[in-house]
Each structure stands twice: as structure tokens, then as C-alpha cells.
Tab-separated table of C-alpha atoms and ligand atoms in Angstrom:
chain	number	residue	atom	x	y	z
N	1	UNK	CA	-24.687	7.676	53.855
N	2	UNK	CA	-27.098	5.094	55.005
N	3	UNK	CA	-28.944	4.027	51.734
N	4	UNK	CA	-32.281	1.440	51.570
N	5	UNK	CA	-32.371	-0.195	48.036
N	6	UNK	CA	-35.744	-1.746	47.483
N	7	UNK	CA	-36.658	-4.183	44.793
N	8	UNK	CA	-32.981	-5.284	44.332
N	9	UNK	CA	-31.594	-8.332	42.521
N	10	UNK	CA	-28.380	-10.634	42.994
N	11	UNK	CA	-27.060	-8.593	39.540
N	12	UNK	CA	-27.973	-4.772	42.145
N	13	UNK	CA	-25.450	-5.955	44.948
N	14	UNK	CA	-22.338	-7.359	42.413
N	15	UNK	CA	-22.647	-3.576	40.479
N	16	UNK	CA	-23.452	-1.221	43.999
N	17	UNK	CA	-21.176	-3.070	46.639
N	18	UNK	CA	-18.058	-2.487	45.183
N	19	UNK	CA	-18.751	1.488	44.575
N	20	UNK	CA	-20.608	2.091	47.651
N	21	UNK	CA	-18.231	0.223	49.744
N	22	UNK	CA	-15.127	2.218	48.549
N	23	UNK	CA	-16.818	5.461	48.921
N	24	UNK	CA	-17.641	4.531	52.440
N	25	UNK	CA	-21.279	3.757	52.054
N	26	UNK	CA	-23.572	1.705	53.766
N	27	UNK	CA	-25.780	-0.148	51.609
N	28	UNK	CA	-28.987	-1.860	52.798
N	29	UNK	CA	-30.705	-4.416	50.158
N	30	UNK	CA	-33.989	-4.714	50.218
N	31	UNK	CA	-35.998	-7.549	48.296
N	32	UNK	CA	-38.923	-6.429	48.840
N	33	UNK	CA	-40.734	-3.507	46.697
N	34	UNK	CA	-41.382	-0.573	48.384
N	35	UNK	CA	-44.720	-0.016	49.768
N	36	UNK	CA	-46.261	1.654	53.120
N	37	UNK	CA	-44.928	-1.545	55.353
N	38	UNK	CA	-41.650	-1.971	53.406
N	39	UNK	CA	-40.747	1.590	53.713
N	40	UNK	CA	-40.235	0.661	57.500
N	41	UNK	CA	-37.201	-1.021	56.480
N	42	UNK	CA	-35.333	2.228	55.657
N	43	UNK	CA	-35.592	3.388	59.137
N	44	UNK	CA	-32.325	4.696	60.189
N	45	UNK	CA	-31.242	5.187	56.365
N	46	UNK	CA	-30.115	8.752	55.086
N	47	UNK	CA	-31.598	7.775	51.533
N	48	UNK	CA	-34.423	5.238	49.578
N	49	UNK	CA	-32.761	4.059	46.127
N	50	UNK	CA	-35.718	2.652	44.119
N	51	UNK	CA	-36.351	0.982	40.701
N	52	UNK	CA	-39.648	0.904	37.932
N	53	UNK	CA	-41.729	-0.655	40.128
N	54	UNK	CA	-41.283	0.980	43.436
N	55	UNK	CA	-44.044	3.673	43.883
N	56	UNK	CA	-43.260	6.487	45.575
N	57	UNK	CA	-46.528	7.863	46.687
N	58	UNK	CA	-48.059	10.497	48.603
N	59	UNK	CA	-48.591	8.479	51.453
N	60	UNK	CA	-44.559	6.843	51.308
N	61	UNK	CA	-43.093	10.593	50.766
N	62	UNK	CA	-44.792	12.054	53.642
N	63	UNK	CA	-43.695	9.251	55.343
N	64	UNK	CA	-40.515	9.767	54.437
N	65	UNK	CA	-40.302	13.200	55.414
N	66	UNK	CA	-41.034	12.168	59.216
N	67	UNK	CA	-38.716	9.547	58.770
N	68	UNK	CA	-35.885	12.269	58.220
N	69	UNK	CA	-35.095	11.051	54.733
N	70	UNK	CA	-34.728	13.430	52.319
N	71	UNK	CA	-33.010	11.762	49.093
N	72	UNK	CA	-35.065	9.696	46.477
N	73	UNK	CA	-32.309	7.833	44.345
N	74	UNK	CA	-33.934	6.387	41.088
N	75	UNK	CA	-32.668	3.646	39.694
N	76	UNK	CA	-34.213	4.603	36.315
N	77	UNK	CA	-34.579	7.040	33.695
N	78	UNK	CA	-38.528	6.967	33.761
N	79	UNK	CA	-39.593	8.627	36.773
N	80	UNK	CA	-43.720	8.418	36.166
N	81	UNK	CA	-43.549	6.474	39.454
N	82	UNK	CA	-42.781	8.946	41.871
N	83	UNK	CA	-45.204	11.903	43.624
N	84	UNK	CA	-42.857	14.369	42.262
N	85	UNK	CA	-44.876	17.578	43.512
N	86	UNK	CA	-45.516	15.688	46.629
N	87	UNK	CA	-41.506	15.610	46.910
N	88	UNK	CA	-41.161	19.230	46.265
N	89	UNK	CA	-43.276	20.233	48.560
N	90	UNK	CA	-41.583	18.153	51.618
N	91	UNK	CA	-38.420	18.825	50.121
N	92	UNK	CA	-37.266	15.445	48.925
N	93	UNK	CA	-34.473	15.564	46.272
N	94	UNK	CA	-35.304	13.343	43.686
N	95	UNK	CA	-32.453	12.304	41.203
N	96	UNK	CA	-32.160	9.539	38.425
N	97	UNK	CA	-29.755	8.039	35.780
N	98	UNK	CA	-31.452	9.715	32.591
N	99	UNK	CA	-29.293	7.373	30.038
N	100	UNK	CA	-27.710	4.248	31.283
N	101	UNK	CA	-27.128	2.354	28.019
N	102	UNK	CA	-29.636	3.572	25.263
N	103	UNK	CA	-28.228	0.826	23.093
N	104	UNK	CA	-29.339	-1.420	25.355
N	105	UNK	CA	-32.484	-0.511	25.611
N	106	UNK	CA	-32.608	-0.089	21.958
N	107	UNK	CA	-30.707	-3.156	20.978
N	108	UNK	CA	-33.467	-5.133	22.489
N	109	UNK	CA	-36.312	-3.411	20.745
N	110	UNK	CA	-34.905	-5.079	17.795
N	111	UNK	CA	-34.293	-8.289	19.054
N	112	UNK	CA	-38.127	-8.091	20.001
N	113	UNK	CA	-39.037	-7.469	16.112
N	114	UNK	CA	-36.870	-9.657	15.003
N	115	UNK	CA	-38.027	-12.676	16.827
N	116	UNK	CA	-41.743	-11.485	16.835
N	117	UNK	CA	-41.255	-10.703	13.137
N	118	UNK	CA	-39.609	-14.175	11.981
N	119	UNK	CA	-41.348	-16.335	15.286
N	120	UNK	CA	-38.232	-17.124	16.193
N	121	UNK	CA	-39.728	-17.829	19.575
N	122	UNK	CA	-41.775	-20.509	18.054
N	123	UNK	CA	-38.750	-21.990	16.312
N	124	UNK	CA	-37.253	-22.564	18.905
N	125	UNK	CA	-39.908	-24.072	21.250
N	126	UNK	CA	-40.393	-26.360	18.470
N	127	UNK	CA	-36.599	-27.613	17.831
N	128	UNK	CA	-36.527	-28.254	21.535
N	129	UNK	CA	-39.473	-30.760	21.170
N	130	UNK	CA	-37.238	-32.097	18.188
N	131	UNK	CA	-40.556	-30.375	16.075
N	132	UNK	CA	-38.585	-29.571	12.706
N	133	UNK	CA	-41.636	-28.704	11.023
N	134	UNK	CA	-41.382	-24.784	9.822
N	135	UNK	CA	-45.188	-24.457	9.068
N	136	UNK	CA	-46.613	-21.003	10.203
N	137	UNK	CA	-43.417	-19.819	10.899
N	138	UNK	CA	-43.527	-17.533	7.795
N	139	UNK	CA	-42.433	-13.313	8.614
N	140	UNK	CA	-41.669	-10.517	6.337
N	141	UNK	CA	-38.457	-8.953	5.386
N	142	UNK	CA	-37.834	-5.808	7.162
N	143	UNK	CA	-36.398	-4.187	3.887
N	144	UNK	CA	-38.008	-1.429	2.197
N	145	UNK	CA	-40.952	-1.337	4.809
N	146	UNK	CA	-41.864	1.536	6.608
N	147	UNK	CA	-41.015	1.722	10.525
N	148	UNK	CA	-42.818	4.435	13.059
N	149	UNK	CA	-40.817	5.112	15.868
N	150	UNK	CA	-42.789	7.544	18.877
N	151	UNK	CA	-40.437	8.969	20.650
N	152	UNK	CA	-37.106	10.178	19.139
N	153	UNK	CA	-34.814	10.799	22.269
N	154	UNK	CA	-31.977	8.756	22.970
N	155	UNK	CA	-33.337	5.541	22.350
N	156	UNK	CA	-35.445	6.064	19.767
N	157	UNK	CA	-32.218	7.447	17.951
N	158	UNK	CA	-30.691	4.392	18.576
N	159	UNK	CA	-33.383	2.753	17.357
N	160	UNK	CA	-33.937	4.816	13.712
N	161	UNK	CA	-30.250	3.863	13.399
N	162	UNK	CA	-30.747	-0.107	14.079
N	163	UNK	CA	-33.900	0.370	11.311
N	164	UNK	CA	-32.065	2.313	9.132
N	165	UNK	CA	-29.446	-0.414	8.784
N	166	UNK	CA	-32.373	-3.102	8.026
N	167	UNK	CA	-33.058	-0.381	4.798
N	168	UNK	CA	-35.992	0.288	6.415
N	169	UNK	CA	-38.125	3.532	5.712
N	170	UNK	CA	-38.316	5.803	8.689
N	171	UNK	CA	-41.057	8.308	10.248
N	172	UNK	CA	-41.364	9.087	13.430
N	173	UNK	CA	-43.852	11.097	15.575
N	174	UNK	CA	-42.164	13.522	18.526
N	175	UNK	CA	-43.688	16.702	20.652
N	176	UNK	CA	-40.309	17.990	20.367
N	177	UNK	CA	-39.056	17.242	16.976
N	178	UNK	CA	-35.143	16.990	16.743
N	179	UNK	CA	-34.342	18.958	13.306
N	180	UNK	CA	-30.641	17.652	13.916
N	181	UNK	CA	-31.806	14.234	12.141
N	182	UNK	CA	-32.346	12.797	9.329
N	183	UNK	CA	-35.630	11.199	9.478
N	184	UNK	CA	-39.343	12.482	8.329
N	185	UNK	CA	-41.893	13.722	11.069
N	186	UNK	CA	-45.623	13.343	11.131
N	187	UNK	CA	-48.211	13.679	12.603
N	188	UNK	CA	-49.385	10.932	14.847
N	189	UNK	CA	-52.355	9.865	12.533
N	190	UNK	CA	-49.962	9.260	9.495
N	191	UNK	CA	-47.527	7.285	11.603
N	192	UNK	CA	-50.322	4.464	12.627
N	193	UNK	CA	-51.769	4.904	8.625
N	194	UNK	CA	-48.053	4.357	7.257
N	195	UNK	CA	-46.376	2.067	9.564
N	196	UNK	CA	-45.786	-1.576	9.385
N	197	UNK	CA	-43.825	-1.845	12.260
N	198	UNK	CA	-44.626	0.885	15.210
N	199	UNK	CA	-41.650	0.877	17.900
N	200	UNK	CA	-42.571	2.992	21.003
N	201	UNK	CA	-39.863	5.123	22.573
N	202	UNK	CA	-41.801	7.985	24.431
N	203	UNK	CA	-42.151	8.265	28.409
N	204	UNK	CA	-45.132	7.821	30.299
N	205	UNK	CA	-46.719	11.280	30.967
N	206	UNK	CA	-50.818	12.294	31.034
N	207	UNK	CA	-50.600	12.862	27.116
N	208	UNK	CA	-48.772	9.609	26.106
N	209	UNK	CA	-50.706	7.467	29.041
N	210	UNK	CA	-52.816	5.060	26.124
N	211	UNK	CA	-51.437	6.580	23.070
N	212	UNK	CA	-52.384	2.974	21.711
N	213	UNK	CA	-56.377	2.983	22.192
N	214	UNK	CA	-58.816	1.782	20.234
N	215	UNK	CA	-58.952	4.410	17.799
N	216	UNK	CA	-54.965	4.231	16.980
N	217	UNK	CA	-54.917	0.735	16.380
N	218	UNK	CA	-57.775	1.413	13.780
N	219	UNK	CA	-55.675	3.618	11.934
N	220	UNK	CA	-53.139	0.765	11.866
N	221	UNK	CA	-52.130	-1.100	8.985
N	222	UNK	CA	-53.541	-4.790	9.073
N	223	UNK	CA	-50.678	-6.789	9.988
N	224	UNK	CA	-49.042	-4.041	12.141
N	225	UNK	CA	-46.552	-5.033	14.559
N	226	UNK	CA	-45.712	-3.238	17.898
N	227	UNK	CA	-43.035	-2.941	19.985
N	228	UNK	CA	-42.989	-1.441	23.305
N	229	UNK	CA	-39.586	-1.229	25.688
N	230	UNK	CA	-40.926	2.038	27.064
N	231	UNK	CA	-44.012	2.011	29.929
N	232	UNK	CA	-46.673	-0.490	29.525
N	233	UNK	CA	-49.271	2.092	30.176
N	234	UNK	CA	-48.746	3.757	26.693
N	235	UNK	CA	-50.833	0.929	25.554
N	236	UNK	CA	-54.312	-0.108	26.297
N	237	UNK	CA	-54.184	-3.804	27.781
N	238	UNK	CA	-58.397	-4.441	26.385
N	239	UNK	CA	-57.561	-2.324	23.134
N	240	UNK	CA	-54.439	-4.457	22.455
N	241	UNK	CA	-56.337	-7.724	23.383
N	242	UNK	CA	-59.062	-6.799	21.247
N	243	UNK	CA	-56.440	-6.048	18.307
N	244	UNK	CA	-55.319	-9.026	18.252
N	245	UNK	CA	-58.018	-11.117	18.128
N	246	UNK	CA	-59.586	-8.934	15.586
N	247	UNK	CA	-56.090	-10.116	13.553
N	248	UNK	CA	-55.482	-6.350	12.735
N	249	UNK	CA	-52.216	-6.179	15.141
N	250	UNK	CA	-49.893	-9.103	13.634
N	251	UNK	CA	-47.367	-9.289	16.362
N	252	UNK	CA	-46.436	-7.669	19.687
N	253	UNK	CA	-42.810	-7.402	21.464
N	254	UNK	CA	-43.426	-6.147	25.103
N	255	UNK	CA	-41.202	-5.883	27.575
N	256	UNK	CA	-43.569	-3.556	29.664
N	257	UNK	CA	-46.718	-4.455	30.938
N	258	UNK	CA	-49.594	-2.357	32.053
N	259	UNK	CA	-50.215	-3.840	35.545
N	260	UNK	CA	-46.417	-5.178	35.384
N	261	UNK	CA	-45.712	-3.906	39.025
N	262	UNK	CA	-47.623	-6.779	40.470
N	263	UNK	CA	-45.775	-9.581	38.532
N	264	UNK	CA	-42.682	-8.480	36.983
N	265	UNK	CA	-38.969	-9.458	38.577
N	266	UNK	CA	-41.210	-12.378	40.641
N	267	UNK	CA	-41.551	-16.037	40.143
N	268	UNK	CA	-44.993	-16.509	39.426
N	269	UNK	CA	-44.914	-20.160	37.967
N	270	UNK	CA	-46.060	-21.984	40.731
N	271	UNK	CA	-48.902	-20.044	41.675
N	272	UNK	CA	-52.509	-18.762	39.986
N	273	UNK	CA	-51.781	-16.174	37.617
N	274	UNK	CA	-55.000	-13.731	38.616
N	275	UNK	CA	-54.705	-11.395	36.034
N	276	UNK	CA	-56.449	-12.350	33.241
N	277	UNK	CA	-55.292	-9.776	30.892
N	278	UNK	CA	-51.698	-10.734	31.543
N	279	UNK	CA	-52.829	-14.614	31.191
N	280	UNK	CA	-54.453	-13.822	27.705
N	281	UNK	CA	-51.553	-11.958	26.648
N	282	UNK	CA	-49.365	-14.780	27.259
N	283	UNK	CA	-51.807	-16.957	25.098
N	284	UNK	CA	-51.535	-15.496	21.807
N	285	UNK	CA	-48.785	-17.533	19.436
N	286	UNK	CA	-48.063	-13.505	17.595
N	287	UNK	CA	-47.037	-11.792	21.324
N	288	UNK	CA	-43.103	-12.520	22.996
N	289	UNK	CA	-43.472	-10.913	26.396
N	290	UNK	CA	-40.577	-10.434	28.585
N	291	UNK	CA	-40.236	-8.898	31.738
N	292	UNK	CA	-38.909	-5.280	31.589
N	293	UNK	CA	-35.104	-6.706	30.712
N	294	UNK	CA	-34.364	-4.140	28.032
N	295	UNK	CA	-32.132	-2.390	30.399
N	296	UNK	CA	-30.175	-5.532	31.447
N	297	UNK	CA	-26.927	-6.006	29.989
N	298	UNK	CA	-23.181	-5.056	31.933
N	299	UNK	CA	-22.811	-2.174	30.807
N	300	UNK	CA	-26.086	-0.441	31.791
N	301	UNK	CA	-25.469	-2.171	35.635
N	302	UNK	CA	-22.485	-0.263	35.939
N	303	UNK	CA	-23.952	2.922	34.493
N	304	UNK	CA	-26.613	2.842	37.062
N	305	UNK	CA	-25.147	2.156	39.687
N	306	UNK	CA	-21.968	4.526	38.709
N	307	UNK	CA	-24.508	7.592	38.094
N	308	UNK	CA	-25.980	6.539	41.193
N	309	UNK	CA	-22.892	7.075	42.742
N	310	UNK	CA	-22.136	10.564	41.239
N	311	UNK	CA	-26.031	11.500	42.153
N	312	UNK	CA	-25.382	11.009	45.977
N	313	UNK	CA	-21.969	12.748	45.827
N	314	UNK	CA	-23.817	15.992	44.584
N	315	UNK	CA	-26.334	15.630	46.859
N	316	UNK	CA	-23.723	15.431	49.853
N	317	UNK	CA	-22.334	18.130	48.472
N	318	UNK	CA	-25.340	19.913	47.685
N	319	UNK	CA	-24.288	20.216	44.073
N	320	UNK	CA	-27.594	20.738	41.343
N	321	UNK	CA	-27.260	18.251	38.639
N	322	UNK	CA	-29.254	17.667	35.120
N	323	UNK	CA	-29.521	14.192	37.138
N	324	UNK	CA	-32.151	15.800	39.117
N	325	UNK	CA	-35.983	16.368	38.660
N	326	UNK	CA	-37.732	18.716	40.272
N	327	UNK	CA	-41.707	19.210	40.458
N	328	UNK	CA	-41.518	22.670	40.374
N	329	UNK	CA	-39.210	23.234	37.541
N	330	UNK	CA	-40.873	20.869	35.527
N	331	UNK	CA	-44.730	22.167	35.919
N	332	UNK	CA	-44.625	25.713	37.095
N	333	UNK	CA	-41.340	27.208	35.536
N	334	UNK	CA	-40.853	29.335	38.677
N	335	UNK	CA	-38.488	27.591	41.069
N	336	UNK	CA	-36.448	29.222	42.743
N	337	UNK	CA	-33.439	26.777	42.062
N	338	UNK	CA	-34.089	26.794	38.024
N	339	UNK	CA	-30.817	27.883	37.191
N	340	UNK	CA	-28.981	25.141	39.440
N	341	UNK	CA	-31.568	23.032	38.132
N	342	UNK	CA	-29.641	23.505	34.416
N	343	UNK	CA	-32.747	22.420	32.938
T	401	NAD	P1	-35.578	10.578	26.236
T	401	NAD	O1	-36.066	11.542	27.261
T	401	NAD	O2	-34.185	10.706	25.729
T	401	NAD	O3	-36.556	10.599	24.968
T	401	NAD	C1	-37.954	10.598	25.074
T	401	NAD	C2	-38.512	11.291	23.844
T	401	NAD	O4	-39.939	11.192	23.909
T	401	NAD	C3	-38.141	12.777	23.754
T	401	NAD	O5	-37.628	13.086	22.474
T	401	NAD	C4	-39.468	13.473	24.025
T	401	NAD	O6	-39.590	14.705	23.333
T	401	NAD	C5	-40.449	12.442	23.484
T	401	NAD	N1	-41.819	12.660	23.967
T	401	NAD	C6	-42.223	13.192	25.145
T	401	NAD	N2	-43.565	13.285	25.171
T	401	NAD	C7	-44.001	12.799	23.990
T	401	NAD	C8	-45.292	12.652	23.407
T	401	NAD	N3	-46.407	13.048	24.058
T	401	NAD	N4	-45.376	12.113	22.179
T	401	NAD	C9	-44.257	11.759	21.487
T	401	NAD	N5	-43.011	11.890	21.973
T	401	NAD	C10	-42.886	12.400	23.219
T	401	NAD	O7	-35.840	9.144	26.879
T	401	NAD	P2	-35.110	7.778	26.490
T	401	NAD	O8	-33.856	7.637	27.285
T	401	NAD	O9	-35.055	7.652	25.006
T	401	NAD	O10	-36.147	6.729	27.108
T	401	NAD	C11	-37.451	6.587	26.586
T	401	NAD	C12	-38.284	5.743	27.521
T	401	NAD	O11	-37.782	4.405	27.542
T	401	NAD	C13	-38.192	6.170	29.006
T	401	NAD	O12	-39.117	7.190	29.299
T	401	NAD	C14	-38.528	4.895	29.745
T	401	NAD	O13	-39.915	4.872	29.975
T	401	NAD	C15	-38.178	3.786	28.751
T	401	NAD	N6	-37.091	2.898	29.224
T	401	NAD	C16	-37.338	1.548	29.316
T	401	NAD	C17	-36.339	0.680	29.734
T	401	NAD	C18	-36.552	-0.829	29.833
T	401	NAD	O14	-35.721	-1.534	30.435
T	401	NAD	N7	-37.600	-1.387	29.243
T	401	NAD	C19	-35.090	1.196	30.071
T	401	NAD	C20	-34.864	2.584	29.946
T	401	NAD	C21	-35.866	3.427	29.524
């Protein structure tokens, strides 16, 4: 198959060429994000294999659909950036890697709390100025505090099970509660009373879009800190901001960004940062922002691209998969392919 990759990295080619190659492939990579005028660069192709920030639209499926393509590879377990019943309906396949490394994911989370926690990321802009002065740099222990974790799939598990081994208390908040573990539900209100640390693990849907607003954050313990390695739209960028300079949120770990599409994976240092949000964000001494890296370590890069793989044999071979996501399945319950579906 002829496949465009859009948004791809030096780190996308070393994992993809290799298994593409010997499965007799033909890869094209594709810098650029995909957008209306990009999209023009997967003329020819079979398939369009996307990441977070690509956004399949309306507009881009339907253009797909003249273009003869009828294969959406994701990248990603998240799929809140694709027209899903816009897919259905011009029968696009749309299939992603649901878990390339939670611990990954999860493993960063931590390192996020940690550092926001004990400022390591001041330390060490201060030892590298030869600064040896620790003032200000003072955290909290971890032990015997109470996390909140939203979300309790596969990397929020992880997650409960990093916390756990700090001796931390554990609640968590799910829509589908998971009575297979050992950890205390409650309601949402309790968590943001209870919690001194909130980690958020959830996906992006219509109910979760700004689950931290004004009003949660006023729940939240003074001091709170949050972590988010999920979708940058769970939180409010002007609730946050306001937060923070009202000192009621302590710290913030983010790795996901609200507007992140238009910044994240680019080298912005040499030019005018014009989002002021983002600018602020970076201001405040309590907030370590990174660039939606949770995902990148080896092993996830060869999950992805492996599942990837196994995702465009089924396809050829017209094969249903749990890999794949389907509009109607997901919203109406009646599709007619819900049992190869497996939901
Ligand atoms: P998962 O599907 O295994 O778990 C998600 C959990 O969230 C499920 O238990 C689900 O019931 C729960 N949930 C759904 N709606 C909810 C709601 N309204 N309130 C509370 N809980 C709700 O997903 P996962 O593999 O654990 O991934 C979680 C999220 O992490 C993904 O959706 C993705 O957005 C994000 N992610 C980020 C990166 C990164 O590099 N930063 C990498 C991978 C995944």
C-alpha cells in the first residue's frame, strides 16, 4: 500500500521504514501537519497515517473520499481528532494503536510530579548558572497524601500503581468504575475536595472537554497540584491561569496544551510566541510544560508503528479488529458490522 504519514519526526522513519519496507510498503513522510493543502500530498496514496495533531475534518474526509482513500491510520490512542461520523458515512476505516506503552505514558506523569513537586526544574536551571542557593525550592513528601487520579484505564492503572508505591492514598473518579481494583471511587466533587495531587487520565470526549473549570478548581485543596498527560482540552487554559495566580493551584505538570496543535513538535524559539495564554503559562516558576512527549520512549515507537503494521494487514485483508473505531458503533449501537466490530 501507498501510505502518506503527516506530522512525522526523524524518530517516525527509524521505527516505520524497517516494517513497512519488509512488508513491501511504500511509505511517504510528510513533515508537514495535515490540513486542506497538505492533504494534497497524499495524492496517489492508498492510506493517510496521522498523529495528535493532525485533524481530520469534515472538509479533509470528504476530500479524501474523492481522493479514493479509504484508510485513516492513527498514530494514537486518542482519536478526539478525527470526524469519526463523517468517516462512517463516506466509508473511511478508521483504526488506531489503543495502548502503545501505558507505562510510558504513565511513567512520565510521575516524573512531572516529581519535578513539579520538589522544583527540580528550578534546581537545575540554577546549578547550571553555578546558583547553589536552595531557597524556594522547598516541596512536600508524597507519603501519606491523598492522590486523585480521573480516569482509571490503562494508564491511570499504571499510574495508582506508581502512587501506591510513593504510600500514597488513592481515589479516583471513573464513568466506568473497574471493581477489579483496589482503589476507592468517588464522586467527582470529593476527588477535587480530597486531593492533593489530581493526575488526569481520562480521554477527551463532550463530557470530560473542561472537566477543570472554574468551579472544580474551587473545590480544590489550596496547594493542589495537577498533572495532565491526557488532552489539554480537559482543562480550562483562563481557569488554570486564573488558579494560579489566585495561588490556590500550587503546581502544574502538562504535557498537553489546549491550543497545542499550533505549537507543539515545532521550533518556536526564534519567532513571536502569539499566544498569550501559552506565553503566561510558560511564566509561572510552579508550571513544567513539555510538549506532548509522554508517549516517547523505544518501546512505545515500536508499538506504534508495529500495531500500525498489524492495523493495515487487517484492513488488506478486510479483517475487523478492536484496533478499529467506528462512528456508528460507538453512538448509535446499530451497525451493521457490531459483531466484527468486537466492541
Ligand atoms: P483507556 O481508554 O484505557 O482509559 C480511559 C479511562 O477513562 C477509561 O477507564 C474510561 O472509562 C475513563 N473515562 C471515560 N470518560 C470518562 C469521564 N467522563 N470521566 C472519567 N473517566 C472517564 O485510555 P488510556 O490508554 O489510559 O489513555 C488515556 C488518555 O491518555 C488517552 O485518551 C489519551 O488522551 C492520553 N494519552 C496521552 C499520551 C501522551 O503522550 N501525552 C499518550 C497516550 C495517551
Amino acid at each position: 500500500m501507498k501510505i502518506a504519514f503527516y506530522d512525522t519526526r526523524p524518530y517516525d522513519k527509524l521505527w516505520f521504514d524497517p516494517l513497512l519496507k519488509d512488508a513491501g510498503h511504500e511509505p511517504r513522510y510528510i513533515e508537514n501537519r495535515l490540513d486542506i493543502h497538505t492533504l494534497e500530498y497524499a495524492q496517489g496514496a492508498d492510506a493517510i497515517c496521522v498523529f495528535v495533531n493532525d485533524k481530520v475534518t469534515k472538509e479533509i474526509v470528504d476530500r479524501l473520499s474523492e481522493m479514493n482513500i479509504h484508510l485513516i491510520l492513527l498514530r494514537s490512542a486518542g482519536y478526539n481528532n478525527v470526524d469519526m461520523k463523517e468517516a462512517y458515512e463516506k466509508h473511511i476505516r478508521i483504526l488506531r494503536v489503543p495502548a502503545y506503552s501505558p507505562a510510558a505514558v504513565a511513567e512520565y506523569a510521575a516524573s512531572l510530579l516529581l519535578a513539579v513537586n520538589r522544583k527540580t526544574h528550578k534546581a537545575y536551571a540554577r546549578t547550571r548558572d553555578f546558583n547553589f542557593n536552595i531557597d524556594g525550592l522547598t516541596g512536600m513528601d508524597l507519603y501519606g497524601k491523598t492522590a486523585g487520579v480521573i480516569g482509571t484505564g490503562r494508564i491511570g492503572q499504571m499510574m495508582i500503581d506508581i502512587l501506591k508505591g510513593f504510600h500514597m492514598n488513592i481515589i479516583a473518579y471513573d464513568v466506568f468504575p473497574n471493581s477489579k481494583l483496589d482503589i476507592q471511587y468517588v464522586p467527582l466533587e470529593e476527588l477535587m475536595e480530597k486531593s492533593d495531587i489530581i493526575s488526569l487520565h481520562c480521554p477527551l470526549t463532550e463530557e470530560t472537554r473542561h472537566i477543570i473549570n472554574d468551579q472544580t478548581i474551587g473545590m480544590m485543596k489550596d496547594g493542589v497540584i495537577l498533572i495532565n498527560t491526557s488532552r489539554g482540552a480537559l482543562i480550562d487554559t483562563q481557569a488554570l491561569i486564573k488558579g494560579i495566580n489566585a495561588h490556590k493551584i500550587g503546581g502544574v505538570g502538562m504535557d498537553v496544551y489546549e491550543e497545542e496543535d499550533s505549537y507543539f513538535f515545532e521550533d518556536w524559539s526564534d519567532k513571536i510566541m502569539d499566544d498569550r495564554d501559552l506565553a503566561r503559562i510558560i511564566t509561572f516558576p510552579n508550571v513544567l510544560l513539555t510538549s506532548h512527549q509522554a508517549f516517547l520512549t523505544t518501546e512505545a515507537l515500536h508499538q506504534i508503528a508495529a500495531t500500525t503494521l498489524e492495523n493495515i494487514k487487517a484492513y488488506e485483508d478486510d479483517v475487523f479488529t478492536p484496533n478499529e473505531i467506528c462512528y456508528q458503533c460507538e453512538e448509535k449501537g446499530d451497525c451493521h458490522r457490531r459483531e466484527n466490530h468486537q466492541k
